[in-house]
Amino acid sequence: MPEDTPVAPAALRSRLRALLMRLYKDRDPDELASEIIAAFWPADHAGGTRPRARARKPGNALWSQKDVLLITYGDSLIDGVYKPLDLLRDFLSENLSGVVNGVHILPFFPFTSDDGFAVTDYTKVNPTLGDWPDIQRIGAEWKLMSDLVLNHVSSQGAWFNAYRQQQPPYDHFFFEASPEDDLSTVVRPRITPLLQEVETAGGTKHVWCTFSHDQVDLNFKNPEVLKEIVRIIRLHVDMGVQIIRLDAVAFVWKEPGTPSIHLPQTHAIVQLLRVLADFAQEPVVLLTETNVPKAENLSYFGQLNEAHWIYNFPLPPLILHAMLSGDARYLAHWMRAMPPAPQGCAYLNFTASHDGIGMRPAEGLLPDEEIARMISTVMDSGGRASMRALPDGGTAVYELNATFFSAVARSYKGDTAHHLDRFIASQTIVMSLEGVPAFYIHAMLATENDLDGVTRRGMNRAINRHRWDYPELRALLDDPQSPQSRVLAELSRRLKLRARQPAFHPNATNFTLTLDDRIMAVWRQAPDRSQSIFALHNVSAETVDLPPRAMNLIADETWTDLLTGETLHPEEDGVTLAPYQCRWITNRG
């Protein structure tokens, strides 16, 4: 055992040992367990942190209905004078206090491409954004999420430069394969060649690049890579990060001749990180970023021993389809089939992120002709489409590139008059479902497609990554008639209401109702049964009248629409929803 390894509970060592035996059969698992513990709880740690005596038990105490996340780049707000992270903190304080309590700052490290996801140095903050004290100040006031870009690093960073020189330990840090290997079944979201030929001090090598040739995949078959990733997590936690997003985690373990996605060793790595999180003194929540079909995504909950949270990736395409078609049936059908998140786990719900609107999670949930119509409608509104490679050599749309605000600009029937109401309804669905809601800054700000950005940067995803001039944005927010002001005000109002409702706890009962094809309806009940909410969302441009007794409400209770404040008598009068109107009908006003 290394001399600097802290005394650790036997249960911690035992769990790590079992997982390490699955990953590194030719290494001493006891020695490796000690090294992993020393990496996460170094003896010289400034804070003196040590493992918990017992693992944190699976439960839902780490989140509540008050948890709402903002997703943003560190430089989504700029003015040419102040540090972007200072502007972000100002925006959070001035506009989102009491609205969101967490913020996901997309990769804030030095990088060379992919808007932050080709990292050159995991230990530094990109100086164009700010510094670690700026990150810590935000983390002191909001639950902070950071990206652990663990599948790959920049080809221009120090690690890969050392690999080219074949300098230990980096000479074995990157995954190599041969062009002669069977790579025909490898699953990946890009159409560029998988292998990149590079010249090194040890000769010609072929390195694995799941995404781009500037993003070279790490070799987790080398335990030194895993230990380095664990040290990076410790740094993030020390800097105030509470939620770790495991970027592209499904691809981390590769085996030629296999799909190289969701392999058992990948799940073992996630389980190992969960063990560290469970024994950490600090609150640490793991979120896996696995933009794949439902069954594969759900597998990252494991047996309560992997991710705390997983993204609800089918939500963006299904909500988009409902809003464009005026038909909630496919969304409701999927919701009925979704199991509740296990104890100690939760879904992360969203419609928009820094990436596009993924089409792959809609496979099998929407008919091909509906997906095609959705794609064409969004593209008619100025959107773009990004492609992925198929095993047979063909291509398919991987994601639609558009801001969600622009994506719902017109319906299938050509309706544009209800644009704002349609968009606000789409975001309200996210607020109403089981799980933790997260909102991309450009959804909160009703940002339109940045077509100039696409032209300027030559990248489809730039359409959804606008950088707001902060003084210009402030002027728009001060104008009560601007879309930015109207959308932010109404979403903020609804989120403040939501935070006070125990029936909107991320793990509260969620039962999908069948009322009308145009209505997405769920019944939520607080974990202690103290409150029920019937959340109704009209996804159409038509007025919908629900008949009396449609929802089987308890007759002797008073029912109030939280969004309008009116007292309702739905068992006598029924309920009317105007085009794109949402109602939160509760027995506890």
XYZ file of C-alpha atoms in Angstrom:
589
model
C 0.000 0.000 0.000
C 1.397 3.458 -0.890
C 2.543 5.372 2.191
C 0.305 8.341 1.366
C -2.884 6.267 1.093
C -5.415 7.387 3.722
C -7.056 4.909 6.029
C -10.207 3.884 4.187
C -13.286 1.932 5.240
C -13.159 -1.765 4.428
C -16.370 -1.469 2.407
C -14.789 1.176 0.175
C -11.745 -0.981 -0.495
C -13.874 -4.052 -1.094
C -16.111 -2.340 -3.653
C -13.190 -0.802 -5.503
C -11.299 -4.079 -5.496
C -14.211 -5.984 -7.052
C -14.578 -3.434 -9.842
C -10.862 -3.193 -10.532
C -10.664 -6.974 -10.882
C -13.185 -6.694 -13.727
C -11.194 -3.951 -15.436
C -7.546 -4.892 -14.916
C -7.178 -8.638 -14.568
C -3.380 -8.514 -14.762
C -2.935 -6.000 -11.942
C -3.034 -6.405 -8.153
C -6.538 -5.148 -7.253
C -5.570 -4.276 -3.687
C -2.684 -2.116 -4.842
C -4.848 -0.438 -7.476
C -7.612 0.219 -4.948
C -5.098 1.965 -2.702
C -3.899 4.083 -5.618
C -7.459 5.081 -6.567
C -8.176 6.048 -2.955
C -4.966 8.082 -2.825
C -5.948 9.839 -6.053
C -9.350 10.909 -4.722
C -8.365 11.480 -1.089
C -4.681 12.515 -1.263
C -2.881 12.572 2.061
C -1.693 16.135 1.457
C -5.167 17.436 0.580
C -5.465 21.053 1.690
C -8.919 20.500 3.139
C -7.936 17.295 4.866
C -10.931 15.492 3.383
C -11.237 11.771 4.040
C -13.740 9.113 3.008
C -17.026 8.808 4.847
C -17.122 5.970 7.350
C -20.090 4.518 5.474
C -21.308 4.996 1.934
C -24.152 7.428 1.445
C -27.318 5.350 1.251
C -29.377 5.478 -1.949
C -32.045 8.106 -1.467
C -33.487 11.290 -2.846
C -32.139 13.741 -0.263
C -29.653 15.310 -2.699
C -32.432 16.958 -4.767
C -35.947 18.366 -4.487
C -38.562 20.325 -6.439
C -36.419 23.415 -5.843
C -33.717 22.056 -8.132
C -33.663 23.665 -11.577
C -30.544 23.971 -13.726
C -29.439 26.573 -16.245
C -27.233 25.179 -19.033
C -24.812 27.713 -20.485
C -21.412 28.265 -21.971
C -19.042 30.332 -19.910
C -19.122 32.974 -22.646
C -22.789 32.951 -23.696
C -22.821 36.529 -22.371
C -20.049 38.922 -23.434
C -19.423 42.662 -23.480
C -15.716 43.015 -24.319
C -14.984 44.573 -20.926
C -15.772 42.205 -18.067
C -14.884 38.538 -17.757
C -17.677 36.387 -19.199
C -17.931 34.404 -15.956
C -18.525 37.677 -14.098
C -21.308 38.531 -16.549
C -22.828 35.085 -16.076
C -22.820 35.535 -12.321
C -24.433 38.959 -12.738
C -27.153 37.492 -14.974
C -27.829 34.697 -12.500
C -28.081 37.164 -9.620
C -30.124 39.806 -11.420
C -32.468 37.644 -13.469
C -32.566 34.088 -12.155
C -32.402 34.412 -8.371
C -35.124 32.164 -6.996
C -35.707 30.768 -10.488
C -32.806 28.329 -10.856
C -30.578 27.035 -8.085
C -28.014 25.276 -10.240
C -25.918 26.021 -13.296
C -24.185 23.743 -15.761
C -21.258 25.664 -17.196
C -20.212 23.794 -20.313
C -16.475 22.986 -20.566
C -14.631 25.969 -19.172
C -11.117 24.660 -19.777
C -8.557 25.581 -22.443
C -9.524 23.818 -25.676
C -8.799 23.645 -29.391
C -12.132 22.684 -31.006
C -15.735 21.512 -30.517
C -16.508 24.543 -28.354
C -14.733 23.176 -25.316
C -14.941 19.415 -25.745
C -11.367 19.061 -27.036
C -9.623 19.873 -23.760
C -5.929 20.728 -23.576
C -5.663 21.114 -19.782
C -8.224 19.827 -17.288
C -6.626 21.695 -14.393
C -7.046 25.254 -15.687
C -9.923 27.586 -16.479
C -9.870 29.073 -19.965
C -8.389 32.538 -19.284
C -10.747 34.115 -21.831
C -13.597 33.190 -19.450
C -12.070 33.870 -16.051
C -10.296 31.796 -13.431
C -10.922 29.259 -10.675
C -11.991 31.918 -8.138
C -14.731 32.941 -10.607
C -15.885 29.328 -10.788
C -15.770 29.038 -6.999
C -17.863 32.188 -6.541
C -20.575 30.761 -8.772
C -20.336 27.400 -7.000
C -20.777 29.100 -3.636
C -24.218 30.417 -4.662
C -25.523 27.813 -7.111
C -25.217 24.062 -7.436
C -22.484 23.806 -10.032
C -22.240 21.175 -12.753
C -19.030 20.657 -14.701
C -18.141 18.448 -17.636
C -15.813 15.540 -17.184
C -14.727 15.054 -20.792
C -13.320 11.631 -20.082
C -13.514 9.869 -23.453
C -11.002 12.033 -25.301
C -8.627 14.985 -25.139
C -7.294 17.502 -27.630
C -4.741 16.281 -30.150
C -2.913 19.561 -29.509
C -2.696 19.249 -25.736
C 0.265 18.342 -23.552
C -0.880 14.747 -23.048
C -0.992 13.925 -26.751
C 2.212 15.832 -27.456
C 3.924 13.678 -24.831
C 2.376 10.601 -26.456
C 3.872 11.602 -29.801
C 7.259 11.778 -28.071
C 6.483 8.423 -26.385
C 7.161 9.923 -22.977
C 5.953 7.845 -19.996
C 3.287 7.635 -18.716
C 1.593 9.238 -21.715
C 3.010 6.705 -24.188
C 0.124 4.412 -23.185
C -2.547 7.068 -22.569
C -4.265 6.801 -25.967
C -6.169 3.949 -27.564
C -4.450 2.425 -30.560
C -5.869 0.072 -33.186
C -4.864 -1.295 -36.553
C -6.531 -0.523 -39.870
C -6.637 -4.311 -40.257
C -8.876 -4.694 -37.184
C -12.564 -5.412 -37.645
C -14.100 -2.004 -36.988
C -17.221 -2.563 -39.073
C -19.624 -2.725 -36.121
C -18.281 0.266 -34.191
C -21.093 2.664 -33.253
C -20.254 6.351 -33.365
C -22.042 9.644 -34.054
C -19.688 10.923 -36.752
C -18.857 10.109 -40.370
C -15.131 10.984 -40.265
C -12.606 8.093 -40.362
C -12.387 6.341 -36.985
C -8.612 5.900 -36.972
C -6.078 8.677 -37.364
C -2.529 7.906 -38.468
C 0.081 9.766 -36.425
C 3.857 9.720 -36.370
C 5.428 9.168 -32.968
C 8.939 8.682 -31.648
C 8.101 4.981 -31.617
C 6.928 4.884 -35.213
C 3.600 5.175 -37.001
C 0.533 4.655 -34.811
C -3.191 4.650 -35.494
C -5.188 6.281 -32.716
C -8.925 5.935 -32.137
C -11.048 9.070 -32.637
C -14.726 8.495 -31.863
C -15.602 12.108 -32.620
C -13.053 14.174 -34.557
C -9.359 13.886 -35.305
C -8.737 16.712 -32.855
C -10.355 14.578 -30.143
C -8.210 11.519 -29.488
C -9.680 8.783 -27.317
C -8.050 7.899 -24.031
C -7.012 4.333 -23.253
C -8.860 3.213 -20.137
C -7.228 -0.193 -20.418
C -4.328 1.639 -18.782
C -5.214 2.190 -15.090
C -3.010 5.295 -15.046
C -5.655 6.985 -17.219
C -8.391 6.116 -14.744
C -6.315 7.452 -11.839
C -5.719 10.722 -13.680
C -9.448 11.114 -14.311
C -10.122 10.501 -10.611
C -7.649 13.267 -9.707
C -9.490 15.627 -12.047
C -12.803 14.831 -10.351
C -11.202 15.626 -6.982
C -10.061 19.000 -8.322
C -13.569 19.808 -9.552
C -15.130 18.859 -6.231
C -12.562 21.003 -4.411
C -13.550 23.932 -6.636
C -17.194 23.660 -5.617
C -18.618 21.352 -8.270
C -21.494 19.198 -7.006
C -22.696 17.575 -10.239
C -20.283 15.759 -12.562
C -21.485 15.281 -16.140
C -19.788 12.247 -17.661
C -19.492 13.372 -21.266
C -19.714 10.696 -23.993
C -19.183 8.066 -21.311
C -20.797 5.279 -23.359
C -17.729 5.144 -25.626
C -14.906 5.039 -23.068
C -14.041 1.331 -23.383
C -13.201 0.066 -26.858
C -12.765 -3.427 -28.281
C -12.236 -3.975 -32.014
C -14.792 -6.421 -33.329
C -17.521 -5.014 -31.063
C -19.791 -1.935 -31.246
C -17.471 -0.330 -28.624
C -20.422 1.320 -26.901
C -21.995 0.388 -23.543
C -19.435 -2.365 -22.973
C -19.455 -4.025 -19.519
C -16.172 -2.334 -18.651
C -17.757 1.063 -19.333
C -20.444 0.313 -16.778
C -17.765 -0.868 -14.343
C -15.983 2.496 -14.670
C -19.216 4.382 -13.956
C -19.802 2.108 -10.961
C -16.318 2.865 -9.680
C -16.923 6.609 -9.917
C -20.245 6.118 -8.102
C -18.419 4.348 -5.265
C -16.140 7.363 -4.882
C -19.148 9.709 -4.950
C -20.976 7.652 -2.328
C -17.997 7.739 0.032
C -17.213 11.429 -0.560
C -17.884 13.822 2.307
C -19.048 16.401 -0.233
C -22.325 15.987 -2.142
C -21.433 14.532 -5.544
C -24.071 13.688 -8.161
C -23.098 11.778 -11.309
C -24.923 12.475 -14.579
C -24.249 10.264 -17.596
C -24.461 11.813 -21.058
C -25.666 8.891 -23.173
C -27.664 10.118 -26.154
C -28.958 6.696 -27.149
C -32.272 4.805 -27.303
C -34.292 4.309 -24.133
C -33.199 0.856 -22.965
C -29.522 1.674 -23.405
C -29.931 4.993 -21.611
C -31.785 3.423 -18.670
C -28.971 0.901 -18.255
C -26.816 3.657 -16.749
C -28.912 3.646 -13.583
C -27.394 0.183 -13.113
C -28.568 -1.515 -9.939
C -28.672 1.793 -8.056
C -24.891 1.754 -8.403
C -24.152 3.873 -11.478
C -25.503 7.317 -12.404
C -27.610 9.329 -9.992
C -29.159 11.102 -12.971
C -29.584 10.295 -16.638
C -30.794 12.601 -19.370
C -34.295 12.047 -20.721
C -32.984 12.251 -24.278
C -36.256 11.273 -26.004
C -37.953 14.358 -24.557
C -36.593 16.963 -27.016
C -37.697 15.197 -30.220
C -40.983 13.990 -28.720
C -41.939 17.388 -27.314
C -40.892 19.020 -30.572
C -43.073 16.601 -32.520
C -46.051 17.221 -30.221
C -45.755 20.986 -30.568
C -45.375 20.891 -34.356
C -48.074 18.302 -35.010
C -50.585 19.311 -32.337
C -50.711 15.639 -31.346
C -49.490 14.470 -27.928
C -50.126 10.759 -28.475
C -46.529 9.701 -29.172
C -45.195 11.735 -26.256
C -47.858 10.324 -23.935
C -47.289 6.761 -25.154
C -43.586 7.062 -24.371
C -44.305 8.577 -20.955
C -46.584 5.668 -20.030
C -43.814 3.222 -20.858
C -41.153 5.057 -18.845
C -40.452 3.433 -15.485
C -40.137 5.714 -12.486
C -36.529 6.460 -11.668
C -35.242 4.066 -9.001
C -34.733 5.190 -5.419
C -31.681 7.435 -5.303
C -31.902 8.248 -9.014
C -33.663 10.841 -11.170
C -34.190 11.895 -14.750
C -32.812 15.175 -16.074
C -35.459 16.708 -18.327
C -34.747 19.253 -21.055
C -35.686 20.286 -24.577
C -32.539 22.120 -25.604
C -28.827 21.990 -24.924
C -25.615 23.141 -26.561
C -25.945 20.277 -29.027
C -28.755 19.790 -31.491
C -32.098 18.061 -31.005
C -31.144 14.391 -31.116
C -33.035 12.187 -33.556
C -31.578 8.853 -32.500
C -33.555 8.690 -29.221
C -36.749 9.050 -31.282
C -36.035 5.838 -33.180
C -38.832 3.380 -32.503
C -40.880 6.052 -30.731
C -41.929 8.065 -33.776
C -42.777 6.610 -37.197
C -40.163 7.295 -39.851
C -42.545 9.526 -41.768
C -43.183 11.655 -38.662
C -39.448 12.048 -38.061
C -38.982 13.051 -41.697
C -41.784 15.622 -41.492
C -40.373 17.056 -38.282
C -36.940 17.383 -39.891
C -38.320 19.114 -42.972
C -40.460 21.513 -40.902
C -37.514 22.594 -38.753
C -35.288 22.980 -41.795
C -37.974 25.097 -43.473
C -37.658 27.437 -40.467
C -33.914 27.809 -41.017
C -32.655 24.776 -39.114
C -29.864 22.440 -40.178
C -29.267 18.678 -39.931
C -26.107 16.812 -38.896
C -25.401 13.291 -40.112
C -23.991 10.115 -38.570
C -22.468 7.030 -40.151
C -24.423 3.768 -40.309
C -22.793 0.304 -40.139
C -23.841 -0.376 -43.756
C -21.947 2.682 -44.948
C -24.990 4.918 -45.260
C -25.842 8.025 -43.273
C -28.785 9.234 -41.202
C -29.759 12.454 -39.465
C -28.098 12.400 -36.050
C -29.513 15.687 -34.807
C -31.458 18.742 -35.878
C -29.553 21.972 -35.383
C -31.769 24.861 -34.314
C -32.632 26.772 -31.189
C -35.763 25.243 -29.701
C -37.414 28.656 -29.913
C -36.883 28.749 -33.679
C -37.697 25.056 -34.073
C -41.296 25.660 -32.924
C -41.722 28.852 -34.956
C -44.289 27.224 -37.235
C -46.455 24.151 -36.875
C -47.109 21.485 -39.480
C -50.188 23.477 -40.459
C -48.123 26.627 -40.914
C -49.307 28.372 -37.738
C -46.910 31.132 -36.665
C -49.296 33.331 -34.675
C -48.931 31.216 -31.530
C -45.126 31.010 -31.631
C -44.467 32.322 -28.105
C -47.332 30.398 -26.520
C -46.257 27.213 -28.293
C -42.703 27.637 -27.048
C -43.700 28.411 -23.451
C -45.964 25.354 -23.443
C -43.065 23.192 -24.606
C -40.929 24.360 -21.693
C -43.776 23.954 -19.210
C -44.020 20.264 -20.086
C -40.391 19.945 -18.969
C -41.304 21.562 -15.640
C -44.231 19.208 -15.060
C -42.733 15.752 -15.517
C -40.953 13.482 -13.079
C -37.309 14.532 -12.899
C -35.076 17.574 -12.522
C -35.702 20.262 -15.175
C -32.822 21.941 -16.991
C -33.063 24.887 -19.362
C -30.519 26.005 -21.919
C -29.794 29.717 -21.646
C -31.027 30.221 -25.213
C -34.370 28.679 -24.283
C -34.732 31.002 -21.307
C -33.833 33.931 -23.580
C -35.927 32.970 -26.641
C -32.829 33.113 -28.819
C -33.420 32.644 -32.535
C -31.258 30.631 -34.930
C -27.809 32.181 -35.293
C -27.448 31.711 -39.044
C -24.607 34.226 -39.185
C -22.753 32.086 -36.671
C -23.160 29.016 -38.868
C -21.723 30.896 -41.846
C -18.933 32.488 -39.841
C -17.832 29.317 -38.063
C -18.721 26.727 -40.704
C -20.406 24.502 -38.128
C -24.088 23.552 -37.872
C -24.066 23.562 -34.078
C -23.136 27.247 -34.050
C -26.798 27.917 -34.827
C -27.615 27.189 -31.186
C -24.537 28.750 -29.563
C -25.153 32.461 -29.941
C -23.061 34.779 -27.807
C -25.269 37.582 -26.544
C -23.847 41.081 -26.311
C -24.728 41.656 -22.673
C -25.724 45.342 -22.950
C -27.907 44.489 -25.957
C -29.523 41.642 -24.035
C -30.137 43.839 -20.996
C -31.917 46.364 -23.206
C -34.143 43.623 -24.621
C -34.928 42.301 -21.151
C -35.886 45.826 -20.070
C -38.387 45.994 -22.938
C -41.566 44.244 -21.722
C -42.685 43.629 -25.316
C -39.560 41.812 -26.525
C -39.745 38.017 -26.912
C -36.721 37.738 -24.616
C -38.431 39.680 -21.833
C -41.788 37.950 -22.227
C -40.393 34.424 -22.327
C -37.938 34.900 -19.455
C -40.601 36.531 -17.280
C -43.190 33.807 -17.845
C -40.805 30.878 -17.512
C -39.409 32.455 -14.339
C -42.898 32.919 -12.902
C -43.776 29.305 -13.539
C -40.506 27.997 -12.119
C -40.958 30.012 -8.926
C -44.441 28.543 -8.546
C -43.123 25.068 -9.243
C -40.454 25.253 -6.541
C -43.172 25.512 -3.869
C -45.059 22.381 -4.943
C -44.036 19.075 -3.293
C -45.949 17.237 -6.036
C -43.231 18.425 -8.416
C -40.476 16.669 -6.464
C -38.271 14.910 -9.037
C -39.341 11.546 -7.632
C -43.019 12.341 -7.000
C -45.557 10.003 -8.580
C -45.982 10.635 -12.298
C -49.018 9.046 -13.980
C -49.837 9.793 -17.608
C -53.509 10.523 -18.275
C -55.522 9.917 -21.437
C -57.856 12.884 -21.878
C -57.542 14.131 -25.464
C -55.002 13.571 -28.238
C -54.162 17.274 -28.100
C -53.502 17.294 -24.342
C -50.320 16.084 -22.683
C -51.603 15.353 -19.186
C -49.908 13.923 -16.111
C -50.987 13.459 -12.524
C -48.265 14.198 -9.986
C -48.523 13.326 -6.306
C -46.107 14.427 -3.593
C -44.000 11.678 -1.998
C -45.924 12.166 1.277
C -49.259 12.363 -0.622
C -49.884 15.866 0.714
C -50.540 17.318 -2.741
C -51.821 16.308 -6.138
C -51.306 18.286 -9.340
C -53.017 17.589 -12.629
C -50.643 19.125 -15.179
C -52.428 19.705 -18.478
C -50.730 21.005 -21.623
C -52.565 21.828 -24.828
C -50.083 21.160 -27.643
C -52.436 22.403 -30.354
C -53.640 25.709 -31.803
C -57.205 24.681 -30.983
C -59.344 25.308 -27.902
C -59.930 22.025 -26.069
C -62.910 21.437 -23.766
C -62.483 18.546 -21.361
C -65.805 17.154 -20.114
C -66.805 17.034 -16.439
C -65.294 14.170 -14.438
C -62.575 13.638 -17.060
C -59.907 13.568 -14.336
C -61.806 11.865 -11.470
C -60.948 14.572 -8.957
C -61.815 14.133 -5.292
C -65.151 15.907 -5.026
C -64.865 17.455 -1.558
C -61.538 19.211 -2.173
C -60.942 22.698 -3.579
C -59.053 22.703 -6.855
C -56.985 25.679 -7.993
C -55.090 26.375 -11.192
C -51.677 27.474 -9.957
C -50.895 29.207 -13.250
C -54.002 31.416 -13.319
C -54.958 31.496 -9.639
C -58.566 30.638 -10.410
C -60.633 28.166 -8.432
C -62.013 25.422 -10.653
C -64.897 22.993 -10.424
C -63.796 20.494 -13.056
C -66.126 17.762 -11.810
C -69.077 20.027 -12.547
C -67.962 22.354 -15.316
C -65.137 20.516 -17.044
C -61.918 22.297 -18.009
C -61.201 24.474 -21.025
C -57.706 24.997 -22.404
C -57.019 27.753 -24.913
C -54.474 27.109 -27.684
C -51.179 26.050 -26.076
C -52.518 26.809 -22.593
C -51.105 24.896 -19.636
C -52.879 24.305 -16.341
C -51.513 23.067 -13.029
C -54.652 22.065 -11.146
C -53.951 21.292 -7.494
C -55.744 20.536 -4.261
C -53.197 22.621 -2.348
C -53.065 26.198 -3.606
